GROMACS .gro file of C-alpha atoms in nm:
model
  427
    1UNK     CA    1  11.585   9.867   7.911
    2UNK     CA    2  11.669  10.022   8.243
    3UNK     CA    3  11.583  10.381   8.324
    4UNK     CA    4  11.875  10.616   8.303
    5UNK     CA    5  12.021  10.718   8.635
    6UNK     CA    6  11.828  10.463   8.840
    7UNK     CA    7  12.040  10.280   9.094
    8UNK     CA    8  12.086   9.913   9.015
    9UNK     CA    9  11.989   9.694   9.316
   10UNK     CA   10  12.214   9.411   9.415
   11UNK     CA   11  12.119   9.101   9.224
   12UNK     CA   12  11.969   8.818   9.426
   13UNK     CA   13  12.032   8.461   9.334
   14UNK     CA   14  11.770   8.194   9.292
   15UNK     CA   15  11.609   8.094   9.622
   16UNK     CA   16  11.572   7.732   9.521
   17UNK     CA   17  11.944   7.707   9.460
   18UNK     CA   18  12.011   7.878   9.790
   19UNK     CA   19  11.785   7.638   9.978
   20UNK     CA   20  11.944   7.336   9.811
   21UNK     CA   21  12.286   7.465   9.903
   22UNK     CA   22  12.183   7.520  10.262
   23UNK     CA   23  12.032   7.171  10.284
   24UNK     CA   24  12.362   7.012  10.182
   25UNK     CA   25  12.550   7.204  10.451
   26UNK     CA   26  12.286   7.203  10.723
   27UNK     CA   27  12.486   6.967  10.943
   28UNK     CA   28  12.788   7.193  10.934
   29UNK     CA   29  12.619   7.515  11.040
   30UNK     CA   30  12.479   7.617  11.379
   31UNK     CA   31  12.120   7.534  11.461
   32UNK     CA   32  12.014   7.897  11.452
   33UNK     CA   33  12.142   7.940  11.098
   34UNK     CA   34  11.978   7.621  10.978
   35UNK     CA   35  11.634   7.741  11.088
   36UNK     CA   36  11.559   7.864  10.739
   37UNK     CA   37  11.599   7.508  10.612
   38UNK     CA   38  11.378   7.358  10.882
   39UNK     CA   39  11.083   7.578  10.800
   40UNK     CA   40  11.080   7.447  10.444
   41UNK     CA   41  10.955   7.109  10.562
   42UNK     CA   42  10.577   7.062  10.504
   43UNK     CA   43  10.381   7.079  10.828
   44UNK     CA   44  10.073   6.888  10.724
   45UNK     CA   45   9.927   6.733  10.414
   46UNK     CA   46   9.569   6.810  10.525
   47UNK     CA   47   9.374   7.043  10.298
   48UNK     CA   48   9.240   7.370  10.432
   49UNK     CA   49   9.046   7.671  10.297
   50UNK     CA   50   9.309   7.895  10.462
   51UNK     CA   51   9.645   7.883  10.287
   52UNK     CA   52   9.970   8.073  10.291
   53UNK     CA   53  10.184   8.115   9.980
   54UNK     CA   54  10.561   8.126   9.999
   55UNK     CA   55  10.713   8.263   9.677
   56UNK     CA   56  11.036   8.083   9.588
   57UNK     CA   57  11.147   8.371   9.367
   58UNK     CA   58  11.062   8.742   9.337
   59UNK     CA   59  10.708   8.795   9.211
   60UNK     CA   60  10.657   8.945   8.866
   61UNK     CA   61  10.322   9.121   8.845
   62UNK     CA   62  10.268   9.370   8.565
   63UNK     CA   63  10.009   9.648   8.560
   64UNK     CA   64   9.920   9.624   8.191
   65UNK     CA   65  10.135   9.924   8.096
   66UNK     CA   66  10.295   9.890   7.750
   67UNK     CA   67  10.627   9.709   7.768
   68UNK     CA   68  10.876   9.838   7.512
   69UNK     CA   69  11.221   9.994   7.481
   70UNK     CA   70  11.085  10.333   7.587
   71UNK     CA   71  10.871  10.246   7.890
   72UNK     CA   72  11.103   9.988   8.044
   73UNK     CA   73  11.012   9.737   8.311
   74UNK     CA   74  10.726   9.787   8.554
   75UNK     CA   75  10.815   9.871   8.911
   76UNK     CA   76  10.775   9.581   9.158
   77UNK     CA   77  10.411   9.541   9.245
   78UNK     CA   78  10.223   9.361   9.519
   79UNK     CA   79  10.001   9.097   9.357
   80UNK     CA   80   9.639   9.213   9.316
   81UNK     CA   81   9.352   8.991   9.434
   82UNK     CA   82   9.273   8.855   9.087
   83UNK     CA   83   9.629   8.719   9.053
   84UNK     CA   84   9.592   8.521   9.377
   85UNK     CA   85   9.241   8.412   9.279
   86UNK     CA   86   9.362   8.272   8.946
   87UNK     CA   87   9.649   8.090   9.116
   88UNK     CA   88   9.427   7.926   9.379
   89UNK     CA   89   9.149   7.836   9.137
   90UNK     CA   90   9.403   7.665   8.913
   91UNK     CA   91   9.547   7.477   9.212
   92UNK     CA   92   9.199   7.362   9.317
   93UNK     CA   93   9.103   7.252   8.963
   94UNK     CA   94   9.421   7.047   8.929
   95UNK     CA   95   9.380   6.891   9.273
   96UNK     CA   96   9.020   6.794   9.199
   97UNK     CA   97   9.075   6.714   8.831
   98UNK     CA   98   8.819   6.978   8.732
   99UNK     CA   99   8.788   7.126   8.385
  100UNK     CA  100   8.916   7.477   8.321
  101UNK     CA  101   8.618   7.685   8.217
  102UNK     CA  102   8.403   7.986   8.307
  103UNK     CA  103   8.251   7.807   8.607
  104UNK     CA  104   8.592   7.801   8.775
  105UNK     CA  105   8.569   8.180   8.818
  106UNK     CA  106   8.274   8.129   9.055
  107UNK     CA  107   8.509   7.991   9.321
  108UNK     CA  108   8.533   8.274   9.577
  109UNK     CA  109   8.874   8.378   9.709
  110UNK     CA  110   8.963   8.639   9.973
  111UNK     CA  111   9.320   8.762   9.949
  112UNK     CA  112   9.591   8.867   9.977
  113UNK     CA  113   9.706   8.959  10.327
  114UNK     CA  114  10.060   8.929  10.462
  115UNK     CA  115  10.165   8.686  10.733
  116UNK     CA  116  10.496   8.653  10.915
  117UNK     CA  117  10.610   8.303  11.007
  118UNK     CA  118  10.864   8.188  11.264
  119UNK     CA  119  11.150   7.943  11.216
  120UNK     CA  120  10.915   7.645  11.235
  121UNK     CA  121  10.683   7.781  10.969
  122UNK     CA  122  10.400   7.879  11.205
  123UNK     CA  123  10.225   8.209  11.146
  124UNK     CA  124  10.304   8.442  11.435
  125UNK     CA  125  10.135   8.762  11.323
  126UNK     CA  126   9.950   8.929  11.039
  127UNK     CA  127  10.017   9.255  10.857
  128UNK     CA  128   9.773   9.489  10.685
  129UNK     CA  129   9.817   9.785  10.447
  130UNK     CA  130   9.875  10.125  10.606
  131UNK     CA  131   9.544  10.313  10.625
  132UNK     CA  132   9.528  10.618  10.401
  133UNK     CA  133   9.421  10.837  10.694
  134UNK     CA  134   9.758  10.779  10.865
  135UNK     CA  135  10.026  11.027  10.758
  136UNK     CA  136  10.398  11.030  10.838
  137UNK     CA  137  10.588  11.348  10.920
  138UNK     CA  138  10.946  11.422  11.025
  139UNK     CA  139  11.260  11.211  11.034
  140UNK     CA  140  11.460  11.025  11.296
  141UNK     CA  141  11.362  11.095  11.654
  142UNK     CA  142  11.117  11.364  11.534
  143UNK     CA  143  10.918  11.125  11.313
  144UNK     CA  144  10.547  11.105  11.387
  145UNK     CA  145  10.238  10.930  11.261
  146UNK     CA  146   9.929  11.153  11.264
  147UNK     CA  147   9.573  11.071  11.174
  148UNK     CA  148   9.329  11.249  10.943
  149UNK     CA  149   8.979  11.317  11.070
  150UNK     CA  150   8.662  11.448  10.907
  151UNK     CA  151   8.615  11.816  10.978
  152UNK     CA  152   8.426  12.117  10.847
  153UNK     CA  153   8.534  12.407  10.633
  154UNK     CA  154   8.614  12.726  10.810
  155UNK     CA  155   8.411  13.031  10.725
  156UNK     CA  156   8.496  13.157  10.380
  157UNK     CA  157   8.667  12.834  10.273
  158UNK     CA  158   8.547  12.571  10.029
  159UNK     CA  159   8.670  12.307   9.787
  160UNK     CA  160   8.558  12.105   9.489
  161UNK     CA  161   8.471  11.799   9.696
  162UNK     CA  162   8.158  11.610   9.591
  163UNK     CA  163   7.840  11.737   9.756
  164UNK     CA  164   7.793  11.619  10.111
  165UNK     CA  165   8.156  11.519  10.171
  166UNK     CA  166   8.358  11.679  10.447
  167UNK     CA  167   8.728  11.764  10.424
  168UNK     CA  168   8.992  11.580  10.626
  169UNK     CA  169   9.226  11.758  10.864
  170UNK     CA  170   9.523  11.643  11.069
  171UNK     CA  171   9.456  11.560  11.431
  172UNK     CA  172   9.721  11.815  11.535
  173UNK     CA  173   9.908  12.104  11.377
  174UNK     CA  174  10.261  12.018  11.270
  175UNK     CA  175  10.540  12.206  11.097
  176UNK     CA  176  10.738  12.014  10.839
  177UNK     CA  177  10.702  11.795  10.534
  178UNK     CA  178  10.553  11.453  10.489
  179UNK     CA  179  10.797  11.164  10.521
  180UNK     CA  180  10.804  10.789  10.459
  181UNK     CA  181  10.729  10.496  10.685
  182UNK     CA  182  10.619  10.133  10.677
  183UNK     CA  183  10.364  10.051  10.407
  184UNK     CA  184  10.234   9.752  10.603
  185UNK     CA  185  10.133   9.756  10.969
  186UNK     CA  186  10.107   9.489  11.230
  187UNK     CA  187   9.742   9.382  11.248
  188UNK     CA  188   9.721   9.472  11.619
  189UNK     CA  189   9.854   9.820  11.545
  190UNK     CA  190   9.583   9.870  11.284
  191UNK     CA  191   9.314   9.766  11.533
  192UNK     CA  192   9.464  10.000  11.795
  193UNK     CA  193   9.467  10.286  11.541
  194UNK     CA  194   9.101  10.225  11.467
  195UNK     CA  195   9.027  10.236  11.839
  196UNK     CA  196   9.172  10.590  11.841
  197UNK     CA  197   9.491  10.499  12.025
  198UNK     CA  198   9.809  10.696  11.939
  199UNK     CA  199  10.088  10.499  11.772
  200UNK     CA  200  10.451  10.604  11.769
  201UNK     CA  201  10.652  10.603  11.449
  202UNK     CA  202  10.927  10.379  11.598
  203UNK     CA  203  10.669  10.118  11.702
  204UNK     CA  204  10.514  10.111  11.354
  205UNK     CA  205  10.857  10.089  11.194
  206UNK     CA  206  10.975   9.809  11.420
  207UNK     CA  207  10.663   9.596  11.371
  208UNK     CA  208  10.573   9.697  11.015
  209UNK     CA  209  10.717   9.622  10.673
  210UNK     CA  210  10.836   9.836  10.385
  211UNK     CA  211  10.878   9.652  10.053
  212UNK     CA  212  11.244   9.635   9.947
  213UNK     CA  213  11.386   9.764   9.621
  214UNK     CA  214  11.281   9.560   9.322
  215UNK     CA  215  11.478   9.254   9.214
  216UNK     CA  216  11.586   9.351   8.862
  217UNK     CA  217  11.699   9.084   8.621
  218UNK     CA  218  11.817   9.113   8.262
  219UNK     CA  219  11.695   8.864   8.003
  220UNK     CA  220  11.776   8.793   7.642
  221UNK     CA  221  11.541   8.694   7.361
  222UNK     CA  222  11.599   8.347   7.212
  223UNK     CA  223  11.573   8.286   6.839
  224UNK     CA  224  11.311   8.014   6.789
  225UNK     CA  225  11.500   7.861   6.493
  226UNK     CA  226  11.859   7.865   6.611
  227UNK     CA  227  11.780   7.849   6.984
  228UNK     CA  228  12.055   8.105   7.033
  229UNK     CA  229  12.044   8.454   7.182
  230UNK     CA  230  11.930   8.728   6.947
  231UNK     CA  231  12.184   9.008   6.927
  232UNK     CA  232  12.066   9.328   7.098
  233UNK     CA  233  11.734   9.181   7.216
  234UNK     CA  234  11.770   9.249   7.585
  235UNK     CA  235  11.491   9.323   7.830
  236UNK     CA  236  11.453   9.354   8.204
  237UNK     CA  237  11.198   9.254   8.463
  238UNK     CA  238  11.167   9.379   8.819
  239UNK     CA  239  11.016   9.154   9.085
  240UNK     CA  240  10.891   9.194   9.441
  241UNK     CA  241  11.091   8.985   9.688
  242UNK     CA  242  10.902   8.910  10.011
  243UNK     CA  243  11.218   8.761  10.157
  244UNK     CA  244  11.515   8.954  10.021
  245UNK     CA  245  11.847   8.774  10.049
  246UNK     CA  246  12.019   9.084  10.174
  247UNK     CA  247  12.048   9.176  10.455
  248UNK     CA  248  11.846   8.893  10.608
  249UNK     CA  249  12.050   8.596  10.485
  250UNK     CA  250  12.272   8.569  10.791
  251UNK     CA  251  12.004   8.654  11.049
  252UNK     CA  252  11.814   8.362  11.196
  253UNK     CA  253  11.556   8.603  11.342
  254UNK     CA  254  11.496   8.764  11.003
  255UNK     CA  255  11.129   8.808  10.905
  256UNK     CA  256  10.984   8.560  10.659
  257UNK     CA  257  10.668   8.680  10.492
  258UNK     CA  258  10.403   8.488  10.307
  259UNK     CA  259  10.078   8.577  10.136
  260UNK     CA  260   9.768   8.468  10.324
  261UNK     CA  261   9.444   8.377  10.146
  262UNK     CA  262   9.108   8.215  10.204
  263UNK     CA  263   8.942   7.997   9.942
  264UNK     CA  264   8.584   7.872   9.932
  265UNK     CA  265   8.716   7.515   9.888
  266UNK     CA  266   8.994   7.339  10.083
  267UNK     CA  267   9.330   7.328   9.909
  268UNK     CA  268   9.615   7.078   9.954
  269UNK     CA  269   9.979   7.176   9.990
  270UNK     CA  270  10.218   7.178   9.696
  271UNK     CA  271  10.386   7.393   9.436
  272UNK     CA  272  10.188   7.640   9.227
  273UNK     CA  273  10.266   7.910   8.972
  274UNK     CA  274  10.207   8.269   9.083
  275UNK     CA  275  10.249   8.580   8.870
  276UNK     CA  276  10.454   8.616   8.554
  277UNK     CA  277  10.723   8.386   8.411
  278UNK     CA  278  10.556   8.085   8.580
  279UNK     CA  279  10.765   8.135   8.892
  280UNK     CA  280  10.707   7.880   9.164
  281UNK     CA  281  10.537   7.935   9.498
  282UNK     CA  282  10.493   7.684   9.778
  283UNK     CA  283  10.135   7.657   9.903
  284UNK     CA  284  10.088   7.571  10.273
  285UNK     CA  285   9.749   7.471  10.422
  286UNK     CA  286   9.695   7.661  10.747
  287UNK     CA  287   9.457   7.618  11.041
  288UNK     CA  288   9.143   7.829  11.014
  289UNK     CA  289   9.230   7.997  11.343
  290UNK     CA  290   9.495   8.214  11.172
  291UNK     CA  291   9.228   8.406  10.978
  292UNK     CA  292   9.164   8.740  11.154
  293UNK     CA  293   8.854   8.760  11.370
  294UNK     CA  294   8.683   9.070  11.517
  295UNK     CA  295   8.774   9.179  11.872
  296UNK     CA  296   8.519   9.119  12.147
  297UNK     CA  297   8.220   9.361  12.145
  298UNK     CA  298   8.350   9.511  11.817
  299UNK     CA  299   8.009   9.539  11.654
  300UNK     CA  300   7.838   9.645  11.976
  301UNK     CA  301   8.090   9.931  11.987
  302UNK     CA  302   7.997  10.031  11.631
  303UNK     CA  303   7.630  10.027  11.725
  304UNK     CA  304   7.693  10.249  12.029
  305UNK     CA  305   7.914  10.490  11.832
  306UNK     CA  306   7.648  10.542  11.567
  307UNK     CA  307   7.909  10.541  11.291
  308UNK     CA  308   8.193  10.339  11.145
  309UNK     CA  309   8.493  10.347  10.920
  310UNK     CA  310   8.553  10.099  10.640
  311UNK     CA  311   8.920  10.055  10.549
  312UNK     CA  312   9.011   9.863  10.234
  313UNK     CA  313   9.255   9.579  10.301
  314UNK     CA  314   9.274   9.486   9.933
  315UNK     CA  315   9.239   9.717   9.630
  316UNK     CA  316   8.883   9.797   9.533
  317UNK     CA  317   8.719   9.856   9.197
  318UNK     CA  318   8.401  10.059   9.199
  319UNK     CA  319   8.159  10.169   8.929
  320UNK     CA  320   8.150  10.519   9.079
  321UNK     CA  321   8.527  10.566   9.076
  322UNK     CA  322   8.656  10.660   9.421
  323UNK     CA  323   8.349  10.523   9.604
  324UNK     CA  324   8.121  10.218   9.581
  325UNK     CA  325   7.841  10.247   9.330
  326UNK     CA  326   7.581  10.129   9.583
  327UNK     CA  327   7.610  10.472   9.745
  328UNK     CA  328   7.355  10.610   9.502
  329UNK     CA  329   7.065  10.752   9.703
  330UNK     CA  330   7.061  11.127   9.773
  331UNK     CA  331   6.863  11.231  10.081
  332UNK     CA  332   6.876  11.604  10.165
  333UNK     CA  333   7.217  11.645   9.996
  334UNK     CA  334   7.347  11.336  10.176
  335UNK     CA  335   7.489  11.040   9.985
  336UNK     CA  336   7.348  10.716  10.128
  337UNK     CA  337   7.318  10.349  10.041
  338UNK     CA  338   7.327   9.986  10.156
  339UNK     CA  339   7.622   9.751  10.095
  340UNK     CA  340   7.512   9.446   9.890
  341UNK     CA  341   7.678   9.216  10.140
  342UNK     CA  342   7.496   9.372  10.438
  343UNK     CA  343   7.133   9.442  10.345
  344UNK     CA  344   6.953   9.653  10.600
  345UNK     CA  345   7.267   9.847  10.701
  346UNK     CA  346   7.187  10.200  10.579
  347UNK     CA  347   7.494  10.424  10.564
  348UNK     CA  348   7.562  10.790  10.493
  349UNK     CA  349   7.904  10.873  10.349
  350UNK     CA  350   8.070  11.150  10.552
  351UNK     CA  351   8.429  11.160  10.420
  352UNK     CA  352   8.686  10.956  10.228
  353UNK     CA  353   9.065  10.923  10.229
  354UNK     CA  354   9.169  10.780   9.893
  355UNK     CA  355   9.516  10.787   9.742
  356UNK     CA  356   9.609  10.787   9.372
  357UNK     CA  357   9.432  10.529   9.159
  358UNK     CA  358   9.623  10.224   9.035
  359UNK     CA  359   9.606  10.090   8.678
  360UNK     CA  360   9.524   9.723   8.638
  361UNK     CA  361   9.486   9.495   8.342
  362UNK     CA  362   9.561   9.136   8.248
  363UNK     CA  363   9.525   8.868   7.987
  364UNK     CA  364   9.191   8.707   7.911
  365UNK     CA  365   9.269   8.341   7.846
  366UNK     CA  366   8.921   8.262   7.722
  367UNK     CA  367   8.908   8.548   7.472
  368UNK     CA  368   9.285   8.541   7.402
  369UNK     CA  369   9.314   8.916   7.428
  370UNK     CA  370   9.415   9.180   7.683
  371UNK     CA  371   9.158   9.277   7.943
  372UNK     CA  372   9.044   9.641   7.950
  373UNK     CA  373   9.243   9.860   8.187
  374UNK     CA  374   9.062   9.937   8.512
  375UNK     CA  375   9.127  10.197   8.781
  376UNK     CA  376   9.171  10.046   9.125
  377UNK     CA  377   9.124  10.224   9.456
  378UNK     CA  378   9.438  10.139   9.651
  379UNK     CA  379   9.437   9.924   9.964
  380UNK     CA  380   9.425  10.142  10.274
  381UNK     CA  381   9.154  10.375  10.143
  382UNK     CA  382   8.924  10.471  10.430
  383UNK     CA  383   8.560  10.580  10.427
  384UNK     CA  384   8.367  10.735  10.719
  385UNK     CA  385   7.998  10.654  10.752
  386UNK     CA  386   7.710  10.748  10.979
  387UNK     CA  387   7.453  10.481  11.065
  388UNK     CA  388   7.120  10.624  10.950
  389UNK     CA  389   6.917  10.407  11.186
  390UNK     CA  390   6.983  10.173  11.482
  391UNK     CA  391   7.140   9.855  11.349
  392UNK     CA  392   7.179   9.521  11.523
  393UNK     CA  393   7.537   9.396  11.576
  394UNK     CA  394   7.446   9.079  11.388
  395UNK     CA  395   7.372   9.284  11.076
  396UNK     CA  396   7.698   9.479  11.111
  397UNK     CA  397   7.896   9.154  11.142
  398UNK     CA  398   7.832   9.087  10.773
  399UNK     CA  399   8.076   9.370  10.693
  400UNK     CA  400   8.376   9.196  10.855
  401UNK     CA  401   8.643   9.143  10.587
  402UNK     CA  402   8.368   9.145  10.323
  403UNK     CA  403   8.395   9.300   9.979
  404UNK     CA  404   8.243   9.644   9.912
  405UNK     CA  405   8.263   9.605   9.533
  406UNK     CA  406   7.961   9.649   9.311
  407UNK     CA  407   8.008   9.353   9.077
  408UNK     CA  408   7.971   8.998   9.201
  409UNK     CA  409   8.278   8.872   9.012
  410UNK     CA  410   8.494   9.140   9.175
  411UNK     CA  411   8.368   9.025   9.514
  412UNK     CA  412   8.450   8.663   9.425
  413UNK     CA  413   8.802   8.769   9.322
  414UNK     CA  414   8.864   8.931   9.660
  415UNK     CA  415   8.868   9.297   9.558
  416UNK     CA  416   8.760   9.559   9.811
  417UNK     CA  417   8.783   9.355  10.133
  418UNK     CA  418   8.712   9.599  10.415
  419UNK     CA  419   8.775   9.628  10.786
  420UNK     CA  420   8.481   9.788  10.973
  421UNK     CA  421   8.563   9.980  11.291
  422UNK     CA  422   8.378  10.203  11.538
  423UNK     CA  423   8.373  10.578  11.470
  424UNK     CA  424   8.166  10.838  11.650
  425UNK     CA  425   8.028  11.117  11.430
  426UNK     CA  426   8.096  11.459  11.576
  427UNK     CA  427   7.746  11.591  11.509
   0.00000   0.00000   0.00000
């Protein structure tokens, strides 16, 4: 049942029906308005390890929270990596006529990112989650985006931070309360932020993306014997719409977002099921050039700086809670360790910006039972590290969009993908 007092969003209608309707009237409408129909045509039948996924209906992804008449429907949720991994593994198994079994889980998947496509269906830019060390303040023309930086406690001050961790402080003093802003940034803006460049709030808002209100739909239970609706058995679901009908329906320049993923095996185009209620998603093979690559001299810059930040682009799950479990060696009250995916890169944790943990669960098809609930570190979490010894750029390159997770299966599922970036320790 719906929560009392919560505003009911305007109901969207089925995208497939809308597309069919537009196809039948495409000749009667201007070319600009028919662009949405043109981009539905498949570009190529060639398989590719890089794919984009275009949901044809709002995505239903639950967190594992109990679903009853007291709790109500889950809020709309961006699909976690394991949801994309299951979808793509199923698509690959069906395309290759492979058996569904435990070995299928060994197929590595890296996802999901967001990609914006133009009217012809070509990817024009990528978006990444807002880093947790970026904070919004103010409203309207006074809105700002400030950064958090590792600092030291002033004399007489302390906190209950874990040993060896420094506090974070704003880059400048500001009066006022925190405000809201885009939850997803243009990829180039994220790289500029990591280079230390200032970013204005209007620029981030114009180029970023804030998920719309959830698409709430009311359903009715069906009696299995009479095949009729059961009286009083109503329930609601709330989905995430990457392409809301309103207000973009009449705008030919409206953004069209897709999920972007990389699979260890090439995948053909077609329709797949993604998320709950077996809702359909169109899978598009993409050229490998759309996958983000590091800027020139990126790893040389990290080597010269003597430190780096690692920003999670997908949620992470760590055995040590807020931080990776491979940070397990104490040296003179300093927490150090080596990432499993980059042996030889010895790091000291200086500070961390981590927002509230996210619950995650699911259904174990093999065991036919719910999976245990896990606590995820949200995408955007940022960690500051000092390089403990000179490290070759080739060794640092192994960190590019690699998983920081402790368990191999979590790395295969795409959890904890991180963006390394130069950072110069202050002392």
